[in-house]
Amino acid sequence: MADPYPQVFYRDALVPAAQAALGVATSAVLYGLSVYTVLPVRVDGRCSAFRLPEHYRRLVESCTIIGIDRFAAQWSYDRFAATVQQLVTANAPQRDVFVRVTVHVDESIPGTRVRGCSTAVSAFVYDAVPIVPQDGMRLKSSPWRRIPDYAIPSRAKVNGAYVNSVLAKQDAIDSGYDDCVFLDAAGHVCELSAANIFVVRGETLITPDVSCDILDGITRRTVLTLAAEEGIPVAERRVDLTELYIADEVFATGTSSGVAPALQVDGRTVGDGKPGPILQALRKRYAAALRADDPHGWVTIL
Ligand code: PMP
């Protein structure tokens, strides 16, 4: 991840990045007890935030799942949107950026609990550099399994859960791959370390459904809508690892990944080894969807 731009939002004001410091004894630091979201802002004269209400809602839902009960009471959508606007405007980005908003449990407490604890919100802007190669990833199925909903729910974007992603991504990198394919305990495909996964078999676009221990990605939802508009048949269902081996196309979606093709999985070449037509069509539509003049109503001009 690139460095944050100089102005950072912390608690209730913009401050220089170095002044936004969480205490070492907070639950956020001790237990990874923070939830977050990352959203794209396209910069082309105007700054356009993508699907801001959905990002707010997912943040609230992550809080609800984890039991962080003060955020929604103190942060309306309007306050959230105004803060993102103030932050982006103050940093005046000249190129596309991501905004990361985090709700930290900042109380120093005698033990592992959450309800009723105080929270601090932070937000910062950084250059929108993709976290995976855009021209063809090589993926490795991970020996680390995805944390199930009954342990740490993937549906909640909770910082501590990202240890699971770090283990799997690092294993993939150490083995010479770009990223992992996370499987659940029974061996079904979940997602990458920080992106959702799509598979094309014949005419059909397939992706694990939201009860498959995945993050309900906002890019995933977007791509499902764009595929329907493109007339592509879509199936949201359980996916086996071996389906990736015989797929015509495999690609990942995510705010920080974009819509990115995988050309190899576990040493098997995907399709003809080139980015496929469905990926290319959806990537083009996604790029257009981020623009201020897109008709879907997904963009908030900041
Ligand atoms: N899965 C995981 C585990 C992620 O961290 C992300 C990135 N937020 C995604 C999927 C993609 O979600 P989104 O499209 O909302 O960025």
Short mmCIF file of C-alpha atoms and ligand atoms in Angstrom, two decimals:
data_model
loop_
_atom_site.label_atom_id
_atom_site.label_comp_id
_atom_site.label_asym_id
_atom_site.label_seq_id
_atom_site.Cartn_x
_atom_site.Cartn_y
_atom_site.Cartn_z
CA MET A 1 0.00 0.00 0.00
CA ALA A 2 1.26 3.49 -0.84
CA ASP A 3 1.87 6.06 1.89
CA PRO A 4 -1.12 8.05 3.14
CA TYR A 5 -1.56 11.56 1.77
CA PRO A 6 -0.57 14.25 4.34
CA GLN A 7 -4.00 15.06 5.76
CA VAL A 8 -5.60 12.25 7.75
CA PHE A 9 -8.96 12.23 9.49
CA TYR A 10 -8.66 11.08 13.09
CA ARG A 11 -11.48 11.10 15.68
CA ASP A 12 -13.18 14.34 14.69
CA ALA A 13 -10.75 16.42 12.66
CA LEU A 14 -8.15 16.46 9.91
CA VAL A 15 -4.63 16.19 11.31
CA PRO A 16 -1.15 15.63 9.85
CA ALA A 17 -0.66 11.88 9.32
CA ALA A 18 1.98 11.57 12.06
CA GLN A 19 -0.46 12.89 14.68
CA ALA A 20 -3.07 10.17 14.06
CA ALA A 21 -1.76 7.66 16.57
CA LEU A 22 -3.75 4.98 18.36
CA GLY A 23 -2.74 4.08 21.88
CA VAL A 24 -0.69 0.91 22.36
CA ALA A 25 -3.14 -0.38 24.99
CA THR A 26 -6.30 -0.05 22.87
CA SER A 27 -8.30 -3.11 21.86
CA ALA A 28 -7.73 -2.09 18.24
CA VAL A 29 -4.01 -2.67 18.71
CA LEU A 30 -4.15 -5.54 21.18
CA TYR A 31 -6.87 -7.65 19.52
CA GLY A 32 -7.15 -6.32 15.95
CA LEU A 33 -10.52 -4.94 17.01
CA SER A 34 -11.21 -2.51 14.18
CA VAL A 35 -13.42 -2.74 11.11
CA TYR A 36 -12.78 -0.96 7.84
CA THR A 37 -13.59 -0.39 4.23
CA VAL A 38 -11.60 0.81 1.22
CA LEU A 39 -13.38 2.67 -1.56
CA PRO A 40 -12.17 4.00 -4.90
CA VAL A 41 -12.17 7.67 -5.84
CA ARG A 42 -11.69 8.46 -9.51
CA VAL A 43 -9.99 11.77 -10.20
CA ASP A 44 -10.50 13.49 -13.56
CA GLY A 45 -11.00 17.14 -12.73
CA ARG A 46 -13.75 16.04 -10.38
CA CYS A 47 -13.37 13.48 -7.59
CA SER A 48 -15.95 10.67 -7.82
CA ALA A 49 -16.41 8.28 -4.91
CA PHE A 50 -17.75 4.85 -5.89
CA ARG A 51 -20.76 3.35 -4.10
CA LEU A 52 -20.29 5.43 -0.96
CA PRO A 53 -23.63 4.40 0.65
CA GLU A 54 -22.78 0.70 0.17
CA HIS A 55 -19.38 1.18 1.78
CA TYR A 56 -21.00 2.95 4.73
CA ARG A 57 -23.60 0.21 5.08
CA ARG A 58 -20.98 -2.54 5.01
CA LEU A 59 -18.98 -0.72 7.69
CA VAL A 60 -22.10 -0.52 9.88
CA GLU A 61 -22.81 -4.21 9.24
CA SER A 62 -19.25 -5.16 10.15
CA CYS A 63 -19.72 -3.24 13.42
CA THR A 64 -23.00 -5.02 14.08
CA ILE A 65 -21.49 -8.46 13.51
CA ILE A 66 -18.51 -7.77 15.75
CA GLY A 67 -20.56 -5.98 18.42
CA ILE A 68 -19.13 -2.48 17.98
CA ASP A 69 -22.26 -0.60 19.01
CA ARG A 70 -21.23 3.04 19.20
CA PHE A 71 -20.34 3.70 15.55
CA ALA A 72 -23.80 3.72 13.98
CA ALA A 73 -25.17 5.88 16.79
CA GLN A 74 -22.46 8.50 16.33
CA TRP A 75 -21.90 8.29 12.59
CA SER A 76 -24.82 8.85 10.25
CA TYR A 77 -24.33 8.31 6.53
CA ASP A 78 -24.30 12.09 6.04
CA ARG A 79 -21.46 12.52 8.53
CA PHE A 80 -19.54 9.68 6.88
CA ALA A 81 -19.99 11.14 3.38
CA ALA A 82 -19.10 14.67 4.54
CA THR A 83 -15.92 13.35 6.19
CA VAL A 84 -14.83 11.51 3.03
CA GLN A 85 -15.49 14.66 1.04
CA GLN A 86 -13.57 16.87 3.47
CA LEU A 87 -10.65 14.44 3.54
CA VAL A 88 -10.37 14.07 -0.24
CA THR A 89 -10.80 17.79 -0.86
CA ALA A 90 -8.09 18.67 1.69
CA ASN A 91 -5.60 16.34 -0.02
CA ALA A 92 -6.50 17.48 -3.56
CA PRO A 93 -5.40 14.27 -5.32
CA GLN A 94 -4.26 14.60 -8.93
CA ARG A 95 -4.72 10.92 -9.73
CA ASP A 96 -7.07 8.10 -8.71
CA VAL A 97 -6.94 7.27 -5.01
CA PHE A 98 -8.38 4.86 -2.49
CA VAL A 99 -9.93 6.01 0.78
CA ARG A 100 -9.59 3.70 3.75
CA VAL A 101 -12.01 4.32 6.61
CA THR A 102 -11.51 2.40 9.86
CA VAL A 103 -13.53 2.21 13.06
CA HIS A 104 -11.17 1.37 15.92
CA VAL A 105 -12.17 0.17 19.36
CA ASP A 106 -9.91 2.55 21.22
CA GLU A 107 -10.71 1.74 24.80
CA SER A 108 -8.02 0.19 26.97
CA ILE A 109 -10.00 -2.52 28.70
CA PRO A 110 -9.22 -5.31 31.14
CA GLY A 111 -10.04 -8.18 28.79
CA THR A 112 -11.54 -9.25 25.50
CA ARG A 113 -14.92 -7.65 25.09
CA VAL A 114 -16.41 -5.05 22.84
CA ARG A 115 -19.95 -3.94 23.64
CA GLY A 116 -20.16 -0.41 25.00
CA CYS A 117 -16.52 0.35 24.24
CA SER A 118 -15.54 3.73 22.79
CA THR A 119 -14.50 3.99 19.16
CA ALA A 120 -12.32 6.28 17.10
CA VAL A 121 -12.71 6.70 13.36
CA SER A 122 -9.73 7.22 11.08
CA ALA A 123 -9.65 7.79 7.34
CA PHE A 124 -6.86 8.37 4.88
CA VAL A 125 -6.22 8.67 1.16
CA TYR A 126 -3.51 6.89 -0.83
CA ASP A 127 -2.64 6.35 -4.48
CA ALA A 128 -4.78 3.72 -6.19
CA VAL A 129 -2.02 1.25 -6.98
CA PRO A 130 -3.50 -2.23 -7.63
CA ILE A 131 -2.41 -4.94 -5.19
CA VAL A 132 -2.27 -7.71 -7.82
CA PRO A 133 -0.84 -7.77 -11.37
CA GLN A 134 -3.40 -6.54 -13.89
CA ASP A 135 -2.12 -8.53 -16.86
CA GLY A 136 -2.35 -12.08 -15.54
CA MET A 137 -2.00 -13.48 -12.03
CA ARG A 138 -0.64 -16.85 -11.08
CA LEU A 139 -2.66 -18.30 -8.21
CA LYS A 140 -1.94 -21.05 -5.72
CA SER A 141 -4.57 -22.88 -3.68
CA SER A 142 -3.65 -22.16 -0.10
CA PRO A 143 -2.80 -24.66 2.62
CA TRP A 144 -4.41 -22.09 4.95
CA ARG A 145 -8.19 -22.47 4.96
CA ARG A 146 -10.62 -19.53 4.99
CA ILE A 147 -11.90 -18.68 8.44
CA PRO A 148 -15.49 -19.93 8.63
CA ASP A 149 -18.48 -17.79 9.55
CA TYR A 150 -18.67 -19.60 12.90
CA ALA A 151 -15.10 -18.56 13.86
CA ILE A 152 -14.36 -15.09 12.46
CA PRO A 153 -16.94 -14.15 9.83
CA SER A 154 -15.47 -13.17 6.46
CA ARG A 155 -18.62 -11.11 5.92
CA ALA A 156 -17.28 -8.64 8.50
CA LYS A 157 -14.30 -6.63 7.36
CA VAL A 158 -12.52 -6.87 10.69
CA ASN A 159 -8.83 -6.09 10.85
CA GLY A 160 -7.83 -9.03 13.06
CA ALA A 161 -9.25 -11.47 10.50
CA TYR A 162 -6.66 -10.32 8.00
CA VAL A 163 -4.04 -12.46 9.71
CA ASN A 164 -5.75 -15.30 7.81
CA SER A 165 -5.22 -13.41 4.54
CA VAL A 166 -1.62 -12.56 5.40
CA LEU A 167 -0.77 -16.22 6.05
CA ALA A 168 -2.25 -17.33 2.75
CA LYS A 169 -0.86 -14.46 0.66
CA GLN A 170 2.61 -14.82 2.13
CA ASP A 171 2.58 -18.56 1.45
CA ALA A 172 1.62 -17.83 -2.19
CA ILE A 173 4.38 -15.23 -2.56
CA ASP A 174 6.97 -17.48 -0.89
CA SER A 175 6.02 -20.20 -3.39
CA GLY A 176 6.49 -17.83 -6.35
CA TYR A 177 2.81 -17.02 -7.00
CA ASP A 178 0.97 -13.70 -7.04
CA ASP A 179 -1.89 -14.61 -4.72
CA CYS A 180 -3.77 -17.49 -3.16
CA VAL A 181 -7.08 -19.22 -3.72
CA PHE A 182 -8.68 -19.65 -0.31
CA LEU A 183 -10.65 -22.84 0.19
CA ASP A 184 -13.10 -23.57 2.99
CA ALA A 185 -12.63 -26.52 5.35
CA ALA A 186 -14.41 -28.83 2.87
CA GLY A 187 -12.23 -27.72 -0.03
CA HIS A 188 -14.65 -25.39 -1.83
CA VAL A 189 -13.39 -22.16 -3.32
CA CYS A 190 -13.96 -18.97 -1.31
CA GLU A 191 -11.91 -16.05 -2.63
CA LEU A 192 -8.37 -14.66 -2.92
CA SER A 193 -6.53 -13.09 0.02
CA ALA A 194 -8.28 -9.73 -0.53
CA ALA A 195 -10.49 -10.10 -3.62
CA ASN A 196 -13.48 -12.12 -4.80
CA ILE A 197 -13.16 -14.75 -7.49
CA PHE A 198 -15.09 -15.37 -10.70
CA VAL A 199 -14.91 -18.36 -13.04
CA VAL A 200 -16.14 -18.59 -16.63
CA ARG A 201 -17.21 -22.03 -17.85
CA GLY A 202 -18.64 -21.99 -21.34
CA GLU A 203 -21.08 -19.09 -21.50
CA THR A 204 -21.65 -18.85 -17.76
CA LEU A 205 -20.03 -16.61 -15.20
CA ILE A 206 -19.83 -18.36 -11.84
CA THR A 207 -18.88 -17.01 -8.41
CA PRO A 208 -19.20 -18.42 -4.89
CA ASP A 209 -22.41 -17.19 -3.28
CA VAL A 210 -22.36 -14.95 -0.22
CA SER A 211 -22.79 -17.88 2.18
CA CYS A 212 -19.47 -19.42 1.07
CA ASP A 213 -17.32 -17.63 3.70
CA ILE A 214 -16.49 -14.69 1.46
CA LEU A 215 -16.49 -10.95 1.92
CA ASP A 216 -19.58 -9.58 0.18
CA GLY A 217 -17.41 -7.47 -2.10
CA ILE A 218 -18.81 -4.27 -3.53
CA THR A 219 -16.86 -4.79 -6.76
CA ARG A 220 -18.30 -8.33 -6.88
CA ARG A 221 -21.84 -6.93 -6.64
CA THR A 222 -20.99 -4.37 -9.30
CA VAL A 223 -19.58 -6.98 -11.67
CA LEU A 224 -22.69 -9.16 -11.20
CA THR A 225 -24.87 -6.22 -12.26
CA LEU A 226 -22.60 -5.37 -15.19
CA ALA A 227 -22.59 -9.02 -16.34
CA ALA A 228 -26.39 -9.08 -16.33
CA GLU A 229 -26.40 -5.89 -18.42
CA GLU A 230 -23.93 -7.50 -20.82
CA GLY A 231 -26.34 -10.45 -21.17
CA ILE A 232 -23.95 -12.93 -19.55
CA PRO A 233 -25.66 -15.78 -17.65
CA VAL A 234 -24.54 -15.73 -14.01
CA ALA A 235 -24.56 -18.43 -11.33
CA GLU A 236 -23.82 -17.73 -7.67
CA ARG A 237 -23.08 -21.12 -6.19
CA ARG A 238 -20.51 -23.32 -4.51
CA VAL A 239 -17.37 -23.71 -6.65
CA ASP A 240 -14.92 -26.63 -6.56
CA LEU A 241 -11.18 -26.09 -6.89
CA THR A 242 -11.02 -28.37 -9.92
CA GLU A 243 -13.48 -26.11 -11.74
CA LEU A 244 -10.72 -23.49 -11.78
CA TYR A 245 -8.41 -26.00 -13.47
CA ILE A 246 -10.82 -26.50 -16.39
CA ALA A 247 -12.25 -22.97 -16.54
CA ASP A 248 -12.20 -20.84 -19.68
CA GLU A 249 -11.48 -17.76 -17.58
CA VAL A 250 -10.71 -16.97 -13.95
CA PHE A 251 -10.57 -13.45 -12.59
CA ALA A 252 -10.58 -11.52 -9.35
CA THR A 253 -12.57 -8.46 -8.33
CA GLY A 254 -11.94 -5.95 -5.59
CA THR A 255 -11.51 -2.27 -4.95
CA SER A 256 -7.75 -2.68 -4.61
CA SER A 257 -7.43 -5.41 -7.26
CA GLY A 258 -9.71 -4.06 -9.96
CA VAL A 259 -11.01 -6.72 -12.35
CA ALA A 260 -7.86 -8.79 -12.83
CA PRO A 261 -7.33 -12.00 -14.82
CA ALA A 262 -5.68 -15.14 -13.44
CA LEU A 263 -3.85 -17.02 -16.17
CA GLN A 264 -2.60 -19.90 -14.05
CA VAL A 265 -3.98 -21.82 -11.06
CA ASP A 266 -1.79 -24.40 -9.32
CA GLY A 267 0.43 -24.63 -12.39
CA ARG A 268 -2.48 -25.25 -14.80
CA THR A 269 -2.99 -22.73 -17.59
CA VAL A 270 -6.43 -21.13 -17.52
CA GLY A 271 -8.22 -21.27 -20.89
CA ASP A 272 -5.85 -20.30 -23.66
CA GLY A 273 -3.50 -18.51 -21.26
CA LYS A 274 -4.65 -15.01 -22.23
CA PRO A 275 -7.11 -12.58 -20.61
CA GLY A 276 -10.51 -13.77 -21.86
CA PRO A 277 -13.35 -11.89 -23.57
CA ILE A 278 -15.73 -11.87 -20.59
CA LEU A 279 -13.04 -10.45 -18.30
CA GLN A 280 -12.22 -7.81 -20.89
CA ALA A 281 -15.85 -6.78 -21.40
CA LEU A 282 -16.47 -6.53 -17.66
CA ARG A 283 -13.23 -4.71 -16.98
CA LYS A 284 -14.19 -2.09 -19.54
CA ARG A 285 -17.66 -1.71 -18.04
CA TYR A 286 -16.21 -1.45 -14.53
CA ALA A 287 -13.80 1.31 -15.59
CA ALA A 288 -16.75 3.21 -17.09
CA ALA A 289 -18.84 2.66 -13.94
CA LEU A 290 -16.26 4.55 -11.86
CA ARG A 291 -16.61 7.67 -13.98
CA ALA A 292 -18.54 10.72 -12.84
CA ASP A 293 -20.81 10.57 -15.91
CA ASP A 294 -21.81 6.91 -15.45
CA PRO A 295 -25.63 6.54 -15.47
CA HIS A 296 -25.92 3.81 -12.78
CA GLY A 297 -26.05 6.37 -9.96
CA TRP A 298 -23.16 4.66 -8.17
CA VAL A 299 -20.93 7.71 -8.07
CA THR A 300 -20.95 10.54 -5.52
CA ILE A 301 -19.18 13.67 -6.72
CA LEU A 302 -17.09 14.95 -3.83
N1 PMP B 1 -12.49 -10.28 -0.20
C1 PMP B 1 -11.64 -9.81 0.73
C2 PMP B 1 -11.14 -10.75 1.78
C3 PMP B 1 -11.23 -8.47 0.70
O1 PMP B 1 -10.39 -8.00 1.63
C4 PMP B 1 -11.71 -7.63 -0.33
C5 PMP B 1 -11.25 -6.20 -0.39
N2 PMP B 1 -12.05 -5.35 0.35
C6 PMP B 1 -12.61 -8.15 -1.26
C7 PMP B 1 -12.98 -9.48 -1.17
C8 PMP B 1 -13.21 -7.27 -2.32
O2 PMP B 1 -14.16 -6.40 -1.75
P1 PMP B 1 -14.50 -5.00 -2.43
O3 PMP B 1 -14.91 -5.29 -3.83
O4 PMP B 1 -15.61 -4.45 -1.61
O5 PMP B 1 -13.27 -4.19 -2.38
#
